XYZ file of C-alpha atoms in Angstrom:
768
model
C 95.064 137.828 32.830
C 92.646 135.295 31.329
C 95.490 133.700 29.376
C 97.660 133.489 32.474
C 94.949 131.755 34.477
C 94.353 129.304 31.646
C 98.058 128.526 31.362
C 98.286 128.095 35.154
C 95.268 125.772 35.105
C 96.779 123.633 32.354
C 100.065 123.348 34.215
C 98.343 122.393 37.454
C 96.283 119.732 35.685
C 99.515 118.212 34.354
C 101.068 118.128 37.816
C 97.913 116.698 39.416
C 97.774 113.885 36.836
C 101.402 113.033 37.535
C 100.824 113.112 41.297
C 97.851 110.765 40.970
C 100.007 108.383 38.933
C 102.774 108.595 41.515
C 100.409 107.998 44.433
C 98.853 105.040 42.605
C 102.250 103.455 41.998
C 103.281 104.192 45.590
C 100.102 102.608 46.885
C 100.600 99.488 44.781
C 104.073 99.152 46.282
C 103.203 100.287 49.799
C 100.198 98.076 50.543
C 102.096 94.765 50.272
C 105.024 96.198 52.187
C 102.661 97.570 54.824
C 100.952 94.204 55.162
C 104.358 92.517 55.427
C 105.405 95.027 58.086
C 102.204 94.480 60.053
C 102.775 90.758 59.931
C 106.359 91.210 61.109
C 105.126 93.399 63.969
C 102.363 90.891 64.850
C 99.756 93.631 64.403
C 96.634 93.154 62.348
C 94.052 95.725 61.364
C 91.576 93.226 59.941
C 91.920 90.258 62.273
C 93.487 89.520 65.620
C 94.274 92.315 68.058
C 93.354 95.721 66.577
C 96.135 98.278 66.635
C 96.068 101.046 69.207
C 95.548 103.925 66.777
C 92.495 102.358 65.153
C 90.987 101.588 68.547
C 91.501 105.186 69.647
C 89.765 106.457 66.509
C 86.811 104.125 67.021
C 86.512 105.007 70.700
C 86.553 108.733 69.938
C 83.949 108.308 67.217
C 81.624 106.356 69.490
C 82.180 108.682 72.430
C 81.114 111.664 70.293
C 77.725 110.024 69.688
C 77.017 109.113 73.296
C 74.713 110.998 75.606
C 75.757 111.822 79.149
C 73.633 109.017 80.550
C 74.960 106.494 78.041
C 78.497 107.402 79.038
C 77.742 106.911 82.708
C 76.061 103.609 81.890
C 79.337 102.225 80.589
C 80.800 102.733 84.065
C 78.194 100.499 85.696
C 78.540 96.806 86.476
C 75.511 95.268 88.143
C 74.396 91.691 88.658
C 71.184 89.749 88.326
C 70.253 90.804 91.861
C 69.564 94.333 90.572
C 65.827 94.642 89.986
C 66.220 96.848 86.890
C 69.070 94.950 85.219
C 67.130 93.811 82.128
C 65.623 97.234 81.522
C 68.930 99.064 81.934
C 70.709 96.668 79.593
C 68.042 97.152 76.919
C 68.465 100.926 77.189
C 72.247 100.659 76.887
C 72.821 101.961 80.396
C 75.000 99.126 81.712
C 78.638 98.402 80.853
C 78.712 94.832 82.100
C 77.154 92.293 84.392
C 78.627 90.060 87.073
C 77.402 87.666 89.708
C 76.876 84.658 87.469
C 79.411 82.598 89.408
C 78.223 80.651 91.190
C 74.448 80.429 90.899
C 73.500 80.352 87.234
C 72.281 76.950 86.097
C 73.248 77.749 82.525
C 75.863 80.477 82.458
C 76.293 80.351 78.686
C 72.609 80.816 77.897
C 72.278 83.615 80.437
C 75.215 85.535 78.983
C 74.057 84.990 75.407
C 70.600 86.352 76.195
C 72.054 89.367 77.999
C 74.338 90.182 75.051
C 71.405 89.990 72.631
C 69.504 92.393 74.847
C 72.464 94.819 74.975
C 72.783 94.877 71.186
C 69.174 96.032 70.869
C 70.118 99.297 72.586
C 70.516 102.442 70.421
C 74.340 102.371 70.151
C 74.644 98.545 70.144
C 77.471 98.548 72.684
C 78.233 94.985 73.841
C 78.459 93.968 77.480
C 81.380 92.765 79.554
C 80.758 89.554 81.495
C 82.922 89.009 84.531
C 83.356 86.803 87.552
C 85.923 85.236 89.846
C 87.810 82.597 87.863
C 90.429 82.267 90.564
C 91.726 78.700 90.298
C 89.839 77.181 87.427
C 86.365 77.373 85.963
C 84.875 73.965 85.168
C 88.048 72.182 86.269
C 89.078 73.223 89.760
C 92.833 73.556 90.102
C 94.729 73.972 93.388
C 94.098 77.268 95.163
C 96.588 80.051 94.273
C 98.603 79.627 97.484
C 99.059 75.969 96.567
C 100.049 76.821 92.987
C 102.611 79.271 94.366
C 104.105 76.360 96.334
C 105.267 74.855 93.037
C 107.621 77.833 92.608
C 106.944 77.440 88.903
C 105.518 80.569 87.201
C 105.247 78.671 83.922
C 102.863 76.235 85.581
C 100.690 79.120 86.835
C 100.585 80.579 83.336
C 99.444 77.232 81.940
C 96.762 76.847 84.639
C 95.289 80.267 83.962
C 95.429 79.697 80.223
C 93.321 76.558 80.678
C 90.994 78.434 83.035
C 90.495 81.109 80.382
C 89.712 78.498 77.732
C 87.007 76.985 79.932
C 85.513 80.282 81.098
C 85.410 81.909 77.654
C 83.751 78.802 76.246
C 80.811 79.665 78.506
C 80.782 83.300 77.345
C 82.800 85.074 80.036
C 85.384 87.649 78.980
C 86.706 89.195 82.199
C 87.964 87.690 85.474
C 88.606 89.440 88.775
C 91.952 87.732 89.297
C 94.901 87.422 89.966
C 95.043 88.552 93.558
C 98.612 89.774 93.931
C 98.523 91.031 97.515
C 101.560 90.183 99.611
C 100.390 88.286 102.708
C 102.536 88.067 105.825
C 99.730 87.412 108.294
C 98.038 83.992 108.019
C 95.157 85.125 110.192
C 93.971 86.949 107.061
C 91.640 84.591 105.224
C 92.579 85.813 101.774
C 96.131 84.508 102.060
C 94.694 81.519 100.197
C 94.126 83.612 97.047
C 97.667 84.909 96.634
C 101.279 83.857 96.214
C 102.482 84.378 99.770
C 104.894 86.699 101.506
C 107.620 87.519 98.988
C 107.543 90.342 96.392
C 109.895 88.601 93.935
C 108.004 85.307 93.816
C 104.725 87.229 93.905
C 105.799 89.372 90.947
C 106.787 86.376 88.841
C 103.481 84.653 89.523
C 101.468 87.857 88.931
C 102.982 88.300 85.474
C 102.500 84.609 84.670
C 98.829 84.756 85.627
C 98.192 87.806 83.433
C 99.878 86.163 80.453
C 97.898 82.995 81.105
C 94.518 84.693 81.032
C 95.215 87.277 78.330
C 97.547 85.214 76.107
C 99.145 88.371 74.612
C 96.031 88.847 72.453
C 92.816 89.920 74.132
C 90.876 89.604 70.884
C 91.342 85.828 70.890
C 88.090 84.031 71.792
C 90.068 81.907 74.243
C 91.563 84.794 76.218
C 89.947 87.030 78.806
C 90.751 90.257 80.588
C 92.594 89.823 83.890
C 92.396 92.047 86.978
C 95.232 92.705 89.417
C 93.784 93.121 92.893
C 93.609 94.577 95.524
C 95.442 97.860 95.052
C 97.215 98.199 97.449
C 98.435 96.868 100.796
C 95.325 94.792 101.495
C 97.406 91.880 102.800
C 98.601 94.002 105.713
C 95.227 94.595 107.389
C 95.598 95.161 111.123
C 95.002 92.081 113.232
C 94.724 89.995 110.078
C 91.037 90.967 110.040
C 89.523 91.273 106.604
C 88.471 94.771 105.440
C 90.363 96.344 108.352
C 92.584 99.394 108.067
C 96.185 99.447 106.849
C 98.857 101.864 107.978
C 102.381 101.459 106.634
C 105.346 103.485 105.527
C 105.609 104.662 101.955
C 108.864 102.737 101.657
C 107.297 99.437 102.726
C 104.416 100.000 100.327
C 106.780 100.556 97.400
C 109.387 97.966 98.346
C 107.130 95.061 99.326
C 103.495 95.513 98.314
C 103.624 97.303 94.957
C 106.116 95.170 92.957
C 103.587 92.429 92.057
C 101.212 95.111 90.755
C 104.005 96.636 88.700
C 104.753 93.196 87.289
C 101.092 92.769 86.345
C 101.022 96.206 84.696
C 104.206 95.410 82.777
C 102.546 92.195 81.613
C 99.674 94.253 80.190
C 96.963 93.524 82.733
C 93.624 94.889 81.500
C 92.223 96.028 84.840
C 93.169 96.909 88.404
C 90.815 96.649 91.368
C 91.478 98.987 94.307
C 91.122 97.480 97.769
C 88.289 97.861 100.291
C 90.711 99.216 102.854
C 91.836 102.627 103.914
C 95.560 103.062 103.369
C 97.253 105.473 105.737
C 93.885 107.016 106.525
C 92.619 107.379 102.947
C 90.272 104.715 101.542
C 91.672 103.178 98.374
C 88.409 103.782 96.519
C 88.954 107.546 96.687
C 92.726 107.686 97.018
C 93.921 110.019 94.226
C 97.560 109.534 95.141
C 97.188 105.763 94.886
C 94.992 105.592 91.779
C 96.468 108.479 89.809
C 99.938 109.398 91.010
C 101.151 105.849 91.644
C 99.053 103.617 89.384
C 98.703 105.839 86.314
C 101.752 108.114 86.383
C 104.387 106.079 88.205
C 103.422 102.582 87.050
C 102.165 103.555 83.609
C 98.854 101.691 83.846
C 96.503 102.488 80.953
C 93.660 100.054 81.568
C 90.425 100.052 83.558
C 90.049 100.589 87.289
C 87.061 98.796 88.807
C 85.862 99.122 92.360
C 85.605 96.143 94.617
C 82.077 94.983 95.418
C 80.107 97.976 96.744
C 83.332 99.729 97.766
C 82.231 103.189 96.628
C 79.107 103.490 98.836
C 81.196 102.097 101.674
C 83.108 105.381 101.679
C 80.213 106.538 103.856
C 81.175 103.963 106.499
C 84.795 105.059 106.153
C 83.531 108.484 107.291
C 84.853 110.321 104.239
C 81.487 110.804 102.485
C 78.121 111.991 103.745
C 76.051 110.229 101.093
C 76.281 108.233 97.855
C 76.557 111.334 95.722
C 79.609 112.568 97.594
C 81.096 109.066 97.557
C 80.625 108.852 93.780
C 82.189 112.262 93.289
C 85.272 111.477 95.354
C 85.762 108.037 93.767
C 85.413 109.332 90.211
C 87.721 112.294 90.785
C 90.328 110.013 92.372
C 90.415 107.752 89.316
C 87.852 104.989 89.877
C 86.446 104.189 86.435
C 83.824 101.526 87.171
C 81.377 101.142 90.027
C 80.905 97.441 90.770
C 77.476 96.379 92.011
C 75.921 99.437 93.664
C 74.693 101.206 90.511
C 75.195 104.475 92.356
C 77.146 106.107 89.514
C 74.067 105.928 87.291
C 71.992 107.752 89.874
C 74.460 110.523 90.703
C 77.157 111.029 88.059
C 74.987 112.789 85.441
C 74.109 115.551 87.873
C 77.660 115.693 89.235
C 78.951 116.253 85.704
C 76.275 118.819 84.872
C 77.113 120.784 88.013
C 80.838 120.657 87.313
C 81.584 118.686 90.485
C 83.060 116.005 88.203
C 84.646 117.254 84.991
C 83.527 116.075 81.567
C 87.141 115.299 80.789
C 87.384 112.892 83.723
C 84.117 111.215 82.734
C 85.262 110.814 79.132
C 88.593 109.417 80.289
C 86.842 106.708 82.321
C 84.494 105.810 79.461
C 87.427 105.617 77.054
C 89.105 103.079 79.312
C 86.004 100.868 79.229
C 85.373 101.193 75.506
C 89.020 100.488 74.695
C 88.796 97.259 76.666
C 85.697 96.218 74.740
C 87.393 96.940 71.424
C 90.521 95.056 72.516
C 88.379 92.074 73.411
C 86.925 92.150 69.904
C 83.388 92.527 71.248
C 82.236 95.128 68.727
C 83.130 92.944 65.746
C 82.302 89.609 67.349
C 79.982 90.113 70.337
C 79.173 86.386 70.507
C 82.627 84.985 69.847
C 82.863 83.937 73.491
C 80.979 80.698 73.903
C 80.164 80.498 70.207
C 80.424 76.719 70.101
C 79.355 76.038 73.663
C 77.475 72.884 74.638
C 77.188 71.102 77.961
C 78.835 68.094 76.364
C 81.765 70.247 75.250
C 82.091 71.627 78.790
C 82.178 68.121 80.254
C 84.673 67.126 77.579
C 86.983 69.953 78.633
C 86.846 68.743 82.229
C 87.818 65.237 81.138
C 90.610 66.627 78.962
C 92.011 68.878 81.688
C 91.864 66.432 84.599
C 95.348 64.969 83.942
C 96.832 68.456 83.946
C 95.018 69.324 87.195
C 96.595 66.230 88.734
C 100.039 67.324 87.545
C 99.527 70.777 89.069
C 98.386 69.180 92.320
C 101.495 66.991 92.410
C 103.783 70.017 92.119
C 101.790 72.030 94.691
C 102.250 69.611 97.590
C 104.923 70.431 100.189
C 106.505 67.699 102.299
C 107.156 69.231 105.711
C 108.261 66.230 107.767
C 109.424 62.690 106.997
C 110.844 61.137 110.158
C 112.815 57.931 109.615
C 111.929 58.039 105.916
C 108.439 56.702 106.568
C 107.288 58.204 103.286
C 106.672 57.168 100.634
C 104.381 54.465 101.964
C 104.445 51.027 100.436
C 101.514 50.223 98.182
C 101.627 46.696 99.603
C 100.885 47.497 103.231
C 98.732 44.795 104.779
C 96.477 47.225 106.635
C 96.248 51.012 106.359
C 94.023 53.234 108.502
C 92.628 56.360 106.861
C 91.326 58.728 109.516
C 90.030 62.280 109.753
C 87.173 64.611 108.824
C 88.643 65.426 105.408
C 89.463 61.896 104.262
C 86.217 61.400 102.338
C 85.309 65.054 101.933
C 84.640 66.344 98.409
C 83.276 69.870 98.791
C 86.161 71.229 100.865
C 88.760 69.857 98.445
C 87.701 72.528 95.955
C 88.657 75.368 98.289
C 86.969 78.776 98.392
C 85.574 80.489 95.265
C 85.747 77.541 92.895
C 83.554 78.879 90.054
C 81.634 75.995 88.456
C 83.660 73.216 90.033
C 81.343 70.470 91.271
C 82.064 68.693 94.553
C 80.647 65.410 93.267
C 83.381 65.364 90.600
C 86.263 65.865 93.042
C 88.473 62.861 93.764
C 88.604 62.309 97.522
C 91.722 61.310 99.414
C 90.046 58.009 100.234
C 89.388 57.331 96.554
C 92.935 58.288 95.577
C 94.423 55.945 98.186
C 92.067 53.118 97.278
C 93.142 53.307 93.630
C 96.839 53.516 94.521
C 97.327 50.618 96.930
C 97.512 46.927 96.205
C 94.197 45.034 95.975
C 95.472 43.002 98.921
C 95.791 46.053 101.180
C 92.958 46.331 103.677
C 91.808 49.937 104.114
C 90.031 50.982 107.280
C 88.259 54.330 107.548
C 87.166 56.369 110.544
C 86.075 60.000 110.452
C 86.994 60.526 114.094
C 85.520 64.001 114.402
C 84.206 66.939 112.416
C 86.348 69.723 111.023
C 85.366 72.213 113.694
C 83.639 69.994 116.219
C 83.842 69.334 119.935
C 82.290 65.885 119.520
C 84.585 63.036 120.629
C 82.177 60.158 120.078
C 84.066 59.049 116.956
C 87.449 58.844 118.693
C 87.050 55.215 119.772
C 86.412 53.974 116.210
C 89.434 55.918 114.985
C 91.667 54.481 117.703
C 90.417 50.982 116.948
C 91.237 51.363 113.245
C 94.690 52.714 114.051
C 95.521 49.818 116.375
C 94.767 47.293 113.638
C 96.835 49.079 110.986
C 100.452 48.982 109.945
C 100.373 52.763 109.435
C 97.919 55.642 109.737
C 97.214 58.517 107.369
C 95.167 61.354 108.869
C 93.434 64.048 106.843
C 93.100 67.181 108.940
C 92.799 70.939 108.504
C 90.251 73.570 107.644
C 87.016 73.603 105.730
C 86.971 75.620 102.517
C 84.717 78.104 104.313
C 87.398 78.875 106.881
C 89.666 80.440 104.246
C 88.964 83.205 101.777
C 87.228 86.565 101.851
C 85.693 87.420 105.208
C 87.205 84.347 106.884
C 89.893 85.591 109.228
C 90.987 83.474 112.189
C 92.449 84.530 115.533
C 93.832 81.036 116.208
C 95.862 79.114 113.661
C 95.972 75.623 115.109
C 93.831 72.724 113.917
C 90.156 73.687 114.381
C 87.850 71.963 116.844
C 89.216 68.883 118.564
C 91.337 67.587 115.676
C 94.536 67.960 117.702
C 92.991 65.890 120.492
C 92.160 63.202 117.925
C 95.752 63.135 116.666
C 97.033 62.733 120.222
C 94.804 59.692 120.714
C 96.048 58.130 117.479
C 99.711 58.843 118.248
C 99.279 57.101 121.614
C 98.615 53.828 119.769
C 102.273 53.771 118.817
C 101.563 53.336 115.126
C 103.417 55.517 112.588
C 101.273 58.517 111.723
C 101.298 60.702 108.619
C 99.206 63.878 108.707
C 97.974 65.336 105.431
C 96.914 68.959 105.912
C 94.191 70.656 103.881
C 94.056 74.389 104.509
C 94.306 77.826 102.949
C 96.911 79.460 105.173
C 99.998 78.765 107.247
C 99.056 76.918 110.430
C 100.672 76.676 113.866
C 101.427 72.956 114.220
C 104.433 72.555 116.569
C 102.915 69.546 118.358
C 102.361 67.706 115.078
C 105.898 68.522 113.997
C 107.297 66.933 117.127
C 105.083 63.862 117.545
C 104.085 62.594 114.100
C 106.346 60.864 111.614
C 105.138 62.651 108.499
C 103.433 65.930 107.579
C 102.244 66.633 104.049
C 100.915 70.106 103.226
C 98.389 69.622 100.438
C 96.392 72.873 100.762
C 93.134 72.649 98.744
C 94.068 70.835 95.547
C 90.772 70.868 93.662
C 89.208 68.338 91.308
C 92.118 65.886 91.261
C 93.126 66.308 94.918
C 92.855 62.632 95.889
C 94.991 61.437 93.003
C 97.690 64.057 93.627
C 97.823 63.251 97.342
C 98.118 59.530 96.595
C 100.837 60.235 94.013
C 102.967 61.773 96.748
C 102.033 59.422 99.608
C 102.977 56.324 97.627
C 105.923 57.724 95.718
C 104.523 58.010 92.199
C 105.665 61.636 92.408
C 108.619 62.935 94.355
C 107.472 66.060 96.243
C 109.160 69.252 95.080
C 106.929 71.979 96.542
C 108.327 74.809 98.674
C 106.529 77.027 101.166
C 105.634 80.483 99.806
C 104.875 81.575 103.390
C 106.624 81.072 106.720
C 104.879 78.727 109.171
C 104.917 80.318 112.648
C 105.351 78.359 115.852
C 102.712 80.463 117.567
C 100.194 83.092 116.528
C 101.992 85.568 118.793
C 104.919 85.721 116.338
C 102.776 87.189 113.565
C 103.570 88.967 111.316
C 106.432 86.606 110.567
C 108.391 86.703 107.317
C 111.901 85.834 106.195
C 112.946 89.181 104.636
C 112.721 91.243 107.798
C 115.062 94.047 108.829
C 117.668 93.481 111.465
C 117.522 95.313 114.775
C 120.108 97.178 116.784
C 119.891 94.339 119.269
C 119.459 91.064 117.372
C 118.786 88.032 119.560
C 121.763 86.780 121.586
C 121.521 83.648 123.702
C 121.893 84.553 127.371
C 121.413 88.278 126.806
C 118.040 89.448 128.091
C 118.228 92.848 126.453
C 118.026 91.665 122.855
C 115.084 91.202 120.524
C 113.422 87.952 121.592
C 110.406 86.225 123.090
C 110.680 84.658 126.521
C 108.284 81.816 125.646
C 108.979 80.905 122.004
C 111.844 81.085 119.535
C 112.068 84.000 117.112
C 112.345 81.637 114.165
C 109.496 80.056 112.200
C 108.567 76.410 112.596
C 109.073 75.967 108.837
C 110.859 78.780 106.986
C 110.009 80.427 103.704
C 111.153 78.298 100.784
C 111.165 75.094 102.832
C 110.130 71.713 101.429
C 111.522 68.185 101.568
C 111.959 65.533 98.898
C 112.151 61.743 98.947
C 115.706 62.097 97.743
C 118.452 64.404 99.000
C 120.367 67.213 97.318
C 123.673 68.888 98.016
C 124.882 72.341 96.969
C 128.535 72.970 96.266
C 130.528 76.020 97.268
C 129.473 79.082 95.257
C 131.653 80.303 92.419
C 131.476 83.935 91.285
C 132.942 85.168 88.033
C 134.115 88.238 89.938
C 134.030 89.681 93.431
C 134.088 93.229 92.050
C 130.886 93.821 90.119
C 131.124 96.782 87.783
C 128.222 99.210 87.713
C 127.106 98.080 84.253
C 128.404 94.525 84.444
C 126.809 91.157 85.191
C 127.628 88.886 88.095
C 127.428 85.146 87.438
C 126.875 82.981 90.489
C 127.433 79.278 89.864
C 127.100 76.177 91.981
C 126.694 72.472 91.448
C 123.520 70.774 92.633
C 123.808 67.024 93.126
C 121.152 64.400 93.750
C 122.755 62.441 96.588
C 119.831 60.066 97.050
C 118.623 56.937 95.308
C 115.692 58.264 93.312
C 115.028 61.007 90.794
C 113.774 64.321 92.092
C 113.473 68.058 91.544
C 115.085 70.692 93.754
C 114.180 74.372 93.692
C 117.434 76.311 93.936
C 116.901 79.735 95.499
C 119.236 82.731 95.307
C 119.091 85.470 97.941
C 121.131 88.613 98.524
C 121.910 90.829 101.497
C 123.012 94.442 101.283
C 125.535 94.627 104.119
C 125.856 98.404 104.525
C 123.401 100.853 103.006
C 121.934 104.303 103.568
C 118.880 102.709 105.219
C 118.301 99.408 107.034
C 117.981 96.545 104.563
C 116.477 93.033 104.875
C 118.577 90.164 106.181
C 117.802 88.288 102.940
C 115.916 88.999 99.717
C 114.903 86.395 97.143
C 116.234 87.358 93.713
C 116.225 84.242 91.497
C 114.826 80.712 91.432
C 115.621 77.647 89.340
C 113.953 74.227 89.254
C 116.585 71.497 88.821
C 115.527 67.960 87.895
C 118.148 65.301 88.606
C 118.490 61.542 88.397
C 120.079 59.626 91.309
C 123.749 60.581 91.532
C 123.413 63.192 88.796
C 125.001 66.636 89.162
C 124.214 69.837 87.336
C 125.989 73.163 87.474
C 123.563 76.059 87.466
C 124.353 79.716 86.950
C 122.369 82.696 88.136
C 122.996 86.198 86.837
C 122.716 89.426 88.815
C 123.283 93.065 87.955
C 122.822 96.329 89.787
C 119.138 96.464 88.805
C 118.569 93.384 90.947
C 120.020 95.280 93.906
C 117.860 98.404 93.794
C 115.723 99.672 96.656
C 113.919 102.832 97.741
C 116.432 104.971 99.609
C 116.135 107.896 101.973
C 114.647 110.162 99.326
C 112.247 107.425 98.125
C 114.072 107.060 94.835
C 114.757 103.564 93.584
C 118.449 103.037 93.081
C 121.372 100.727 93.769
C 124.168 101.708 96.102
C 127.774 100.613 95.708
C 129.118 98.509 98.528
C 129.418 94.987 99.892
C 126.837 92.251 99.455
C 126.348 88.654 100.434
C 124.846 86.202 97.985
C 123.215 82.968 99.141
C 122.109 79.894 97.208
C 120.332 76.916 98.713
C 117.212 74.825 99.180
C 115.308 77.327 101.363
C 115.790 80.723 102.976
C 117.797 79.230 105.867
C 119.786 76.312 104.427
C 122.153 78.116 102.044
C 125.736 78.447 100.856
C 127.113 81.981 100.778
C 129.718 84.196 99.135
C 130.334 87.920 98.883
C 130.862 90.557 96.233
C 131.224 94.312 95.976
C 129.213 96.540 93.675
C 131.508 99.250 92.349
C 130.405 102.849 92.002
C 128.924 104.203 88.803
C 126.436 106.651 87.367
C 122.703 106.050 86.908
C 121.748 106.454 83.261
């Protein structure tokens, strides 16, 4: 027996030695190949974005060492207005801090000091620093609704990439944007923050914004976490009144309001912020179906959910919680990871977990989401990589470097609504030009709402832009006329006097920045105060009048559309507003913007949107018993997708490669776009479809594709769009997304009304 054991031991030693040799040789071969494979896969375990498996291992290891209170602390975001912020950070009981925009004199120094304090805590977990970088940080770009008017997702991606570079240079690593809510009611103040009324355009812009901020690599010091908000249906608040309730069908939610969120999730968005609202009677902050069944299971979201500001305690006002403890319990169980601002989780979650009211598994899941984000951002390895080389001079240098780009974005964001008798572009050699209106020399309002660290004194006014654009021999005359929202008419006489002396008049009218944005809903959508009365006085002089609008929503302007020669929708264009406006007014840039929202004739038409369903009794002239108003047309004043140019474009008859589209085949829709004018310009070709007969009522038109076409005078270009059955899907009777065989119309044109059309049939097939 002793001999046998000895012989066995000797044999095993031989085999072990050979296995060690084999493993050594394998390792020598495998390591280079592994490194090559990682490089090919764009995955790095030592630099760049850490791979998912390694992050999971690190998160699990850290989670195992955390106390209950430390775990809860990671789910807390509080600002400098919290009296115990410094103490809680030092103890490691805060996950991040917000509220530094605006207000901090030195954002970079504040964030650096807070991070140092956090790293003194027992587990040395770094902080997240977040704020609203909505349309720029140091450089203020056009507001999102204006950017959407460019119909150029690539431009949005570039804007948000620049915004991330500026914000991360100051130390920030998380932004509460993009807002991807569909907005069909311009009374709602937050229309200004989104991409308008259409789910296709909104989805393209949502994905572009996420890619712009996150740059496909969150560990880069020039990228930051993005947040898709507000989940979901916030843009449909009743009466257009902010924070109000929303009640809609499940089909409308899925067909119209969820696609931009799905696009953001597909783009890898780091966070989602549920809305303040109740949706179909259940507040979003505690809506398990919304946050778990739809967001996590259906959409596949794996990131962080963060409440809107104080939204969890507000469950008490929604009448679904008796106190903060119950509100915290319901929010956490529903799937709300982070409590923004209230700090209530820290007070109540430990006891809720101890009592079993909230499971340990759910708590750990939420903490994992937060820790994974911090690892993805590279904060554990490089907690000070954001803002590492920050100086005030460098910040000012970035502004100077990015100004030309901001001007380019402003140029593309402007929409020309009216140009009677080709008054525009104006000659730079006019003898006398009157510049009138409360926004002509305004700087602060040009920046729009929520403009981060943009400084009004650095904004280029319309007056300045015009002064730099015209000939030195042109005499400019200025008159304010009235305030933005004033009843004072004492300035009318000076304005009329200036107009009478001029060859032409440019008026700068609209809203203040404070009339758009969160909490700023309006019941009337005309020009505020007595601005309309001022325009009437100027028009009575008989001089040609161009109105430049500055606003954050669609306005009701039928009188202007009938009585003025030109209307330019400039929205709030930001730092370079004056230069961009002058570029368009004087023809340095040919306007190419298109409306992302329908402009109603009257507030009584709202909600008004192009992709509506038909009725059993569509409007018929002379037939009383059809769907109509007795005092206004059904149609918008300016339709979705509308925008003029200084040149003209024609669209040829559509050519389809087939009229019988196979179930797994591709339809190619071609047409020739020609510049029929005498100057170069860019047209935005828009493709829409209509499902003619389906199992449920379908919209009269749906945007499916867009293409920007730049053409020289007389130049033609044939463009081809592709469609397949996946472009034709919708949620049917059983709320399953599918395409149905049958007949379709396809439209291509310059807006949702002015189109060429053809037809095709989708043949039957089997879903795979």
